Coordinates of C-alpha atoms and ligand atoms in Angstrom, one line a residue:
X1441 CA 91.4 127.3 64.8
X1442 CA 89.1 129.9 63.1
X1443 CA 88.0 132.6 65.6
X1444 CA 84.1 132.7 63.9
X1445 CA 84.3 136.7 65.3
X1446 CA 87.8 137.5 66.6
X1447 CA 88.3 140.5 69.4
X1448 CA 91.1 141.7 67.4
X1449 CA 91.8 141.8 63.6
X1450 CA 95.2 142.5 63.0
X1451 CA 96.0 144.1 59.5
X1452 CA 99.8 143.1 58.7
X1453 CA 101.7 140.5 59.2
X1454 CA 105.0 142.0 59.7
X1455 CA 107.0 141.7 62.8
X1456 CA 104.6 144.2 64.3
X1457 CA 101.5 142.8 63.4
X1458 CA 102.9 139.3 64.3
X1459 CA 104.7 139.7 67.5
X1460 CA 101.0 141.1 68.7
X1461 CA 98.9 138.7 67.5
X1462 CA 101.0 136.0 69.1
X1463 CA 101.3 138.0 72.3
X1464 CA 97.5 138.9 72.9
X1465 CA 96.7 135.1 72.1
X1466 CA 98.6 134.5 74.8
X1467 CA 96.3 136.4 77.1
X1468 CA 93.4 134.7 75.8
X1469 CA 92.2 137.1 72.9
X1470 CA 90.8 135.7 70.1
X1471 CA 92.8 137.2 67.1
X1472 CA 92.5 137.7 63.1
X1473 CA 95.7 138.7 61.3
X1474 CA 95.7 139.1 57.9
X1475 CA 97.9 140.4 55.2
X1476 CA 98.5 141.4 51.9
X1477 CA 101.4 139.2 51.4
X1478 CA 103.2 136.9 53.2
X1479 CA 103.9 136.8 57.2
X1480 CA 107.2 138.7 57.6
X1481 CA 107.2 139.4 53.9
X1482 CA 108.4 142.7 53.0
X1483 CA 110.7 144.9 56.3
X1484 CA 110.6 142.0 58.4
X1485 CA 112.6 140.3 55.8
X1486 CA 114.8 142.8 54.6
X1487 CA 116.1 144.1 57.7
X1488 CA 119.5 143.3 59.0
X1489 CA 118.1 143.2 62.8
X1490 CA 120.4 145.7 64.4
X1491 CA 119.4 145.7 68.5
X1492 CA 121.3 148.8 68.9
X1493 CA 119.3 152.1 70.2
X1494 CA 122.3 153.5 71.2
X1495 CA 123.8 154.7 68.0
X1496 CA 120.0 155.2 66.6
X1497 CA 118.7 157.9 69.0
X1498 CA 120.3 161.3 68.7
X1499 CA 118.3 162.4 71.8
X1500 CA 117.1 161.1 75.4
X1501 CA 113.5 160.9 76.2
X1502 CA 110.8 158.8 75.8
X1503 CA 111.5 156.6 72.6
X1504 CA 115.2 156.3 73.8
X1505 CA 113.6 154.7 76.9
X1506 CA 111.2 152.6 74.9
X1507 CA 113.8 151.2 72.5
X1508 CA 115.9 150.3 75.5
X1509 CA 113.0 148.7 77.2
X1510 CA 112.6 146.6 73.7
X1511 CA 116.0 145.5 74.0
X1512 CA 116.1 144.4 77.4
X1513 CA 112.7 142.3 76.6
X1514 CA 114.5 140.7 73.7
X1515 CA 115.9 137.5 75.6
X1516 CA 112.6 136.9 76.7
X1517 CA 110.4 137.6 73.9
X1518 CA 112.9 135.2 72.2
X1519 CA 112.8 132.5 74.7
X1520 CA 108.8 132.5 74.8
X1521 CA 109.0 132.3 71.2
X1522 CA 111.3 129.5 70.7
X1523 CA 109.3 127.7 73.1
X1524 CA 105.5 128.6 71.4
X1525 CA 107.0 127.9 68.0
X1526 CA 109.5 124.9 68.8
X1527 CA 112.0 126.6 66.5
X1528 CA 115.3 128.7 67.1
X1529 CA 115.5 131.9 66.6
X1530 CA 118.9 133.5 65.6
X1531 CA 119.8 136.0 68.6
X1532 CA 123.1 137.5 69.8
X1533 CA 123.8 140.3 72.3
X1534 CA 127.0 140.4 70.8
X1535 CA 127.5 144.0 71.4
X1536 CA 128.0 146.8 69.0
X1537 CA 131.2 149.0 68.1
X1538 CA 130.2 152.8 66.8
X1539 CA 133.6 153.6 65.0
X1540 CA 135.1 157.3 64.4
X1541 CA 137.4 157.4 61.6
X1542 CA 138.6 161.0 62.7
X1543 CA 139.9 162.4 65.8
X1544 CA 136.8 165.1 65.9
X1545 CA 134.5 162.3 65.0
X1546 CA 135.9 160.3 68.0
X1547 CA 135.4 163.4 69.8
X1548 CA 131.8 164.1 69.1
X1549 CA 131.0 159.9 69.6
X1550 CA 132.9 160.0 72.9
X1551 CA 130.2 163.1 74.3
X1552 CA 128.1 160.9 73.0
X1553 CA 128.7 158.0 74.6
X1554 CA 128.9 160.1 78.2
X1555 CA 125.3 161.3 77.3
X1556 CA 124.3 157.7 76.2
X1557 CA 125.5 156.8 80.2
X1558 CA 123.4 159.5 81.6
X1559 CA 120.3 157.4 79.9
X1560 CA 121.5 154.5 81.6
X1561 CA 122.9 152.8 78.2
X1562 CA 126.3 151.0 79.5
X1563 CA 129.0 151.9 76.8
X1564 CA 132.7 151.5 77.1
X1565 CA 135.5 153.8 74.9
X1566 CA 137.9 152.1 72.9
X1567 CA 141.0 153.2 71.6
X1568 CA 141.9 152.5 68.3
X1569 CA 144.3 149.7 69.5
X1570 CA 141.3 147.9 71.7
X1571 CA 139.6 148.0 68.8
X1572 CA 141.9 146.5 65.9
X1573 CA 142.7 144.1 68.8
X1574 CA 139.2 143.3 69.5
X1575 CA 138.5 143.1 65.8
X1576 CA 141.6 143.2 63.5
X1577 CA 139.6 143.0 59.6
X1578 CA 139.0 146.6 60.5
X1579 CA 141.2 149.5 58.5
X1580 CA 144.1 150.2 60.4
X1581 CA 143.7 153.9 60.4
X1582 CA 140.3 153.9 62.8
X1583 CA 140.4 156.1 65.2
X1584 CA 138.5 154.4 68.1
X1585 CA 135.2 153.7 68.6
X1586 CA 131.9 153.5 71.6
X1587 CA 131.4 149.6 72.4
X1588 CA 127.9 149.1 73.6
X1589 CA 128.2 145.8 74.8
X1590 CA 123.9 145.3 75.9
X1591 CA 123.7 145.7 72.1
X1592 CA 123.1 142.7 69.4
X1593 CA 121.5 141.7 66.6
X1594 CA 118.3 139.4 65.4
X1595 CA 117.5 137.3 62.5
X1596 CA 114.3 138.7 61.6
X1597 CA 113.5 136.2 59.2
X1598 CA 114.2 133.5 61.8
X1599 CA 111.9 136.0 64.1
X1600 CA 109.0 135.2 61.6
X1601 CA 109.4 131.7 60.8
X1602 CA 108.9 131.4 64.8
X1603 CA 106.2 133.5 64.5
X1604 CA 104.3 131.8 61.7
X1605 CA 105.0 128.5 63.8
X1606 CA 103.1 129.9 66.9
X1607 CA 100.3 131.5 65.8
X1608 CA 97.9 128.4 65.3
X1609 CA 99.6 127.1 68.0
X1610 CA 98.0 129.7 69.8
X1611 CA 95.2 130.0 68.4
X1612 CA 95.8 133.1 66.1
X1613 CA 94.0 132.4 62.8
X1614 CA 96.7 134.0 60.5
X1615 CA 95.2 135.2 56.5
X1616 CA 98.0 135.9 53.8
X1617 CA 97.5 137.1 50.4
X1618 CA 94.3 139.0 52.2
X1619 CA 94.6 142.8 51.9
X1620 CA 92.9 145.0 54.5
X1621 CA 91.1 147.1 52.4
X1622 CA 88.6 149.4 54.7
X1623 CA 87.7 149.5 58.0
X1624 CA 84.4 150.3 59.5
X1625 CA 84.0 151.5 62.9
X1626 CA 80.7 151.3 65.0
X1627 CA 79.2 151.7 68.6
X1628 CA 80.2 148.1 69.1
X1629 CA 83.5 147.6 67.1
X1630 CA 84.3 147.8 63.5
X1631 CA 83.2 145.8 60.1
X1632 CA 86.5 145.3 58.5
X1633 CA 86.0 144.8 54.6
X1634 CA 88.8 143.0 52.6
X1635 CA 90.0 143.1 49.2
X1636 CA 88.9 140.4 48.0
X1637 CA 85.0 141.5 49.3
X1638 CA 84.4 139.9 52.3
X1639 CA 83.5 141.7 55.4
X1640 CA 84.7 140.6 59.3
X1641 CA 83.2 141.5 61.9
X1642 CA 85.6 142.6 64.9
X1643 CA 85.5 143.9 68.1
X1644 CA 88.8 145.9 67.7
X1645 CA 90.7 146.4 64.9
X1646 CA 95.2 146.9 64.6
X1647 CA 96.6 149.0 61.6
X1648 CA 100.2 147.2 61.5
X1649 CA 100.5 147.3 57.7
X1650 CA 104.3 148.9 58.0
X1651 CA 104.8 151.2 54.9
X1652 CA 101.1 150.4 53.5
X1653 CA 99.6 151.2 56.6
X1654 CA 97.9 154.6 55.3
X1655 CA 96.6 153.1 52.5
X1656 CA 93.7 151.1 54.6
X1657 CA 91.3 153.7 54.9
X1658 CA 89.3 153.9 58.0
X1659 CA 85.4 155.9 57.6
X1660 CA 85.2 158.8 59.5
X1661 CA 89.4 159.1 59.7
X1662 CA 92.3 160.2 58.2
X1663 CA 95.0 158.3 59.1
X1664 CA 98.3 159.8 60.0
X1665 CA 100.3 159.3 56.1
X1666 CA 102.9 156.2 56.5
X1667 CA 105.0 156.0 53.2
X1668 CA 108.1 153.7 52.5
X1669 CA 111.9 154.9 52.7
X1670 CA 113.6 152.4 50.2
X1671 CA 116.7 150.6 51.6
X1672 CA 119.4 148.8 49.9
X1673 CA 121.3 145.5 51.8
X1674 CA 124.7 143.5 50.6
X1675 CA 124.7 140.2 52.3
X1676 CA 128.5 137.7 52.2
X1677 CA 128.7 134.6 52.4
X1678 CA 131.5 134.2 55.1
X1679 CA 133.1 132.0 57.4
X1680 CA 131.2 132.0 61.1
X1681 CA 133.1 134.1 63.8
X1682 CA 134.7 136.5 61.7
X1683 CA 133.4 139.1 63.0
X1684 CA 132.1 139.7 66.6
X1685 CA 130.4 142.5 67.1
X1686 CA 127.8 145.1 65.0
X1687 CA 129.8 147.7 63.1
X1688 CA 128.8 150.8 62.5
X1689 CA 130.4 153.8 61.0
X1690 CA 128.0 156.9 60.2
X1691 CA 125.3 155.3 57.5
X1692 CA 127.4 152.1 57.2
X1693 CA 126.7 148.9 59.1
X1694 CA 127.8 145.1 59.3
X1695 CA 126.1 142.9 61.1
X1696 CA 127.2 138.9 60.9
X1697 CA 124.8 136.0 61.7
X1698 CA 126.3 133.1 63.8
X1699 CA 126.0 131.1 60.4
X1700 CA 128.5 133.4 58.8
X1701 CA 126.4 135.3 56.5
X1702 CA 127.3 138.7 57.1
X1703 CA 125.0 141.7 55.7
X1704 CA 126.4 145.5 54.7
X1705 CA 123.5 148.4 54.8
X1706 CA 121.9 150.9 53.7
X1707 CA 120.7 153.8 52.1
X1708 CA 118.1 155.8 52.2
X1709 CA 116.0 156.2 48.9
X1710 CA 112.2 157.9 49.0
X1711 CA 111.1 156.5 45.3
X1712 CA 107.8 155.2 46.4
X1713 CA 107.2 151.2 46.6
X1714 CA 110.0 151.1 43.6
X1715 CA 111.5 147.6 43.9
X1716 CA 114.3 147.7 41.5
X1717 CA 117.6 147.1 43.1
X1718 CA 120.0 149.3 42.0
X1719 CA 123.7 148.0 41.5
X1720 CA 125.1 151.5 41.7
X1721 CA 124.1 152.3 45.6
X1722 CA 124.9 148.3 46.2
X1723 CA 128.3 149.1 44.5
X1724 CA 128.6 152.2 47.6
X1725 CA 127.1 150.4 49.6
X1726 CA 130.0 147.6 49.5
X1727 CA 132.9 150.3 49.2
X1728 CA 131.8 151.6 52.0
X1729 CA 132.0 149.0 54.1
X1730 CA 134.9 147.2 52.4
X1731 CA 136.9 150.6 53.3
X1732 CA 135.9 150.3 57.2
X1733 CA 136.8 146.9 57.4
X1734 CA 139.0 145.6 54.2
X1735 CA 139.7 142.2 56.1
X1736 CA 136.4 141.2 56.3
X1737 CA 134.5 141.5 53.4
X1738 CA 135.2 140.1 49.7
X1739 CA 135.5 141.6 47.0
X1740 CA 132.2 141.8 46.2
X1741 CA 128.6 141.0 47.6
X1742 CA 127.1 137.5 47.3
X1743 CA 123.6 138.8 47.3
X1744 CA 121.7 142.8 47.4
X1745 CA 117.9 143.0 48.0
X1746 CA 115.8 145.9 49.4
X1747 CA 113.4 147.0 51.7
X1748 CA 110.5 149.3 52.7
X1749 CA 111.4 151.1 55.9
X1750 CA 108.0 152.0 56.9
X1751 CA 107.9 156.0 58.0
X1752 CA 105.9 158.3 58.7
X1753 CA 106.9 162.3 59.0
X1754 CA 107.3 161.6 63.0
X1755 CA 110.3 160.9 64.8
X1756 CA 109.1 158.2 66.3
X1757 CA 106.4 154.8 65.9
X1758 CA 102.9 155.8 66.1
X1759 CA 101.7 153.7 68.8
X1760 CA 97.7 154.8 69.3
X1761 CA 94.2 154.8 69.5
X1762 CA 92.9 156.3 66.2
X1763 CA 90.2 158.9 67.9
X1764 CA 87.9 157.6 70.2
X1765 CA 87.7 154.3 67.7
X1766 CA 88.2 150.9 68.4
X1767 CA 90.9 151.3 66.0
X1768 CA 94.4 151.5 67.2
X1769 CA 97.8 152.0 65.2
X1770 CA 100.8 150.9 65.3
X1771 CA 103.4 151.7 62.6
X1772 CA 105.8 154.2 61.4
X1773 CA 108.7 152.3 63.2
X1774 CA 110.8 153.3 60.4
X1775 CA 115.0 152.1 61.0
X1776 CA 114.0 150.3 64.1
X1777 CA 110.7 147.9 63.7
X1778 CA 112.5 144.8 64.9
X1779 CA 114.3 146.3 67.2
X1780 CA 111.0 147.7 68.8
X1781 CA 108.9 144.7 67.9
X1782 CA 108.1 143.2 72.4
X1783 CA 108.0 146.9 73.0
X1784 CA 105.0 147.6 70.9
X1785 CA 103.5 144.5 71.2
X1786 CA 103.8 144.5 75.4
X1787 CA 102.2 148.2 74.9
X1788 CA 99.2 147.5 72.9
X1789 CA 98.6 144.2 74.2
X1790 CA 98.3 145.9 77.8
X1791 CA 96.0 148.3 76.5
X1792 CA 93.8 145.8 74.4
X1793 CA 93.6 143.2 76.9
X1794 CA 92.2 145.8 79.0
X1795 CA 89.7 147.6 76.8
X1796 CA 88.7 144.2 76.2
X1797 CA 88.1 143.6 80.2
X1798 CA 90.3 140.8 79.7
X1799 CA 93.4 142.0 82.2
Ligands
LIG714 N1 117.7 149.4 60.8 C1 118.7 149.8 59.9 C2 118.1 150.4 58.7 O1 117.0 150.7 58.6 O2 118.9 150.6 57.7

């Protein structure tokens, strides 16, 4: 179905941009997403899916609360989705280990952990031999390590697959390889003018655009600058149930699908949209995660991509109203877009849905 004048044009087709769409058709709205690529195309692919707040957010406050809230929407946004799209989406709350490799670091995770509590995160402390027992491949000389056992992990790419099988079947008209170009607000909603010329009229309008986002210029704005922070992935073909949990260990993480296919992250490189994957930091990359658990991993990767975290200079996702415009935002999730994916869509579609008079 084509909306002939949607209520909402959504520009980016991310997980972001997606998970919205899908979730204000659901209410009824009429909705236009389009994007410069392909649905789930550029972070939504790379990421490794990590549904773990607790080792993400240093502090307590507000975006601690919303990532938790995120997580704890996850089984249903999942379910609703497998049952829009007809497809299965790859979910586990298989819980995740933060490991110290020194007694100080142990230390510092354990205060940590008792602050984590205090926030209502369950998390358990395991000595070093709960852990090898738990999960043997790691190096003998851990320490010990936080288990957060409400913690998981998401294929995002099985996360947009559903998506892209949902959409028309609610209604969502969904426009790849269609660049957002500007964006013209008005008393009664916004002309949005594409790339490749055209011009849709909207009632509201969605920046979603992850690292591109700033790039859409919006008369009479200035948007709040998003830019990409490059990461680097390692992905091993292995044998399924190797490994139970999420690993982390400071920068390092391992995160195995249910298939098998386990993926070693990241780094952090600001280079602009550079897409050149570099077989030095892949190289790091695998040692590192080869020395935290030697059992597990080969002796090399199978496969290395990259990704554009999208950021902006905020701590946090910029989840707004641009001025008093019927123009909202929502990007800048930076490490933790899939992970905050129901929260930001429940948000905005709460506050859409009502500007719209539709709640
Ligand atoms: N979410 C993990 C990362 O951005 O590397």
């Amino acid at each position: 179905m084509r909306p002939s004048q949607p209520d909402i044009l959504i520009a980016g087709a991310g997980i972001i941009g997606a998970s919205l769409a899908w979730q204000l058709a659901r209410k009824g709205c009429r909705v236009l997403v389009c994007d410069a690529g392909k649905l789930g195309g550029e972070a939504s692919w790379a990421g490794a899916g990590m549904l773990a707040p607790g080792p993400e957010y240093e502090e307590p406050g507000e975006w601690l609360d919303f990532a938790l809230h995120s997580l704890a929407l996850y089984t249903e946004f999942v379910g609703q989705l497998e049952e829009d799209s007809g497809l299965g989406v790859e979910f586990s709350q298989c819980g995740s280990l933060e490991i110290a490799c020194g007694e100080e670091e142990f230390s510092l995770l354990r205060d940590r952990a008792a602050r984590r509590s205090q926030s209502g995160i369950e998390t358990q402390i395991l000595p070093s031999s709960e852990l090898l027992a738990r999960v043997p491949q790691l190096a003998s000389s851990v320490c010990g390590a936080v288990f957060y056992p409400n913690e998981g992990q998401v294929d995002p790419r099985t996360v947009s697959e559903a998506l892209r099988a949902a959409l028309p079947r609610r209604g969502v008209e969904l426009r790849e390889q269609t660049r957002v170009a500007n964006l013209y607000p008005h008393g009664s909603g916004v002309d949005v003018r594409l790339a490749n010329g055209e011009t849709v009229s909207t009632t509201m309008a969605v920046i979603a655009a992850g690292a591109w986002s700033s790039q859409i210029a919006v008369a009479g704005y200035a948007l709040p600058e998003g830019f990409p922070v490059k990461g680097h992935l390692a992905g091993y073909r292995l044998p399924p149930g190797t490994l139970p949990h999420v690993l982390r260990f400071g920068h390092t993480y391992i995160v195995q699908r249910t298939t098998g296919y386990t993926i070693a992250g990241s780094s952090e490189e600001h280079l602009g949209f550079d897409r050149n994957v570099d077989a030095g930091i892949v190289s790091g990359i695998h040692e590192a995660a080869a020395r935290l658990a030697p059992g597990l991993l080969p002796a090399a990767p199978d496969d290395a991509w990259i990704g554009f975290r999208p950021a902006t200079v905020l701590p946090h996702p910029l989840i707004e109203q641009l001025g008093e415009s019927p123009v909202w935002l929502a990007y800048g999730h930076y490490r933790n877009g899939i992970l905050l994916a129901p929260a930001t869509a429940e948000r905005l579609t709460k506050v859409l849905t009502a500007s719209l008079g539709m709640d």
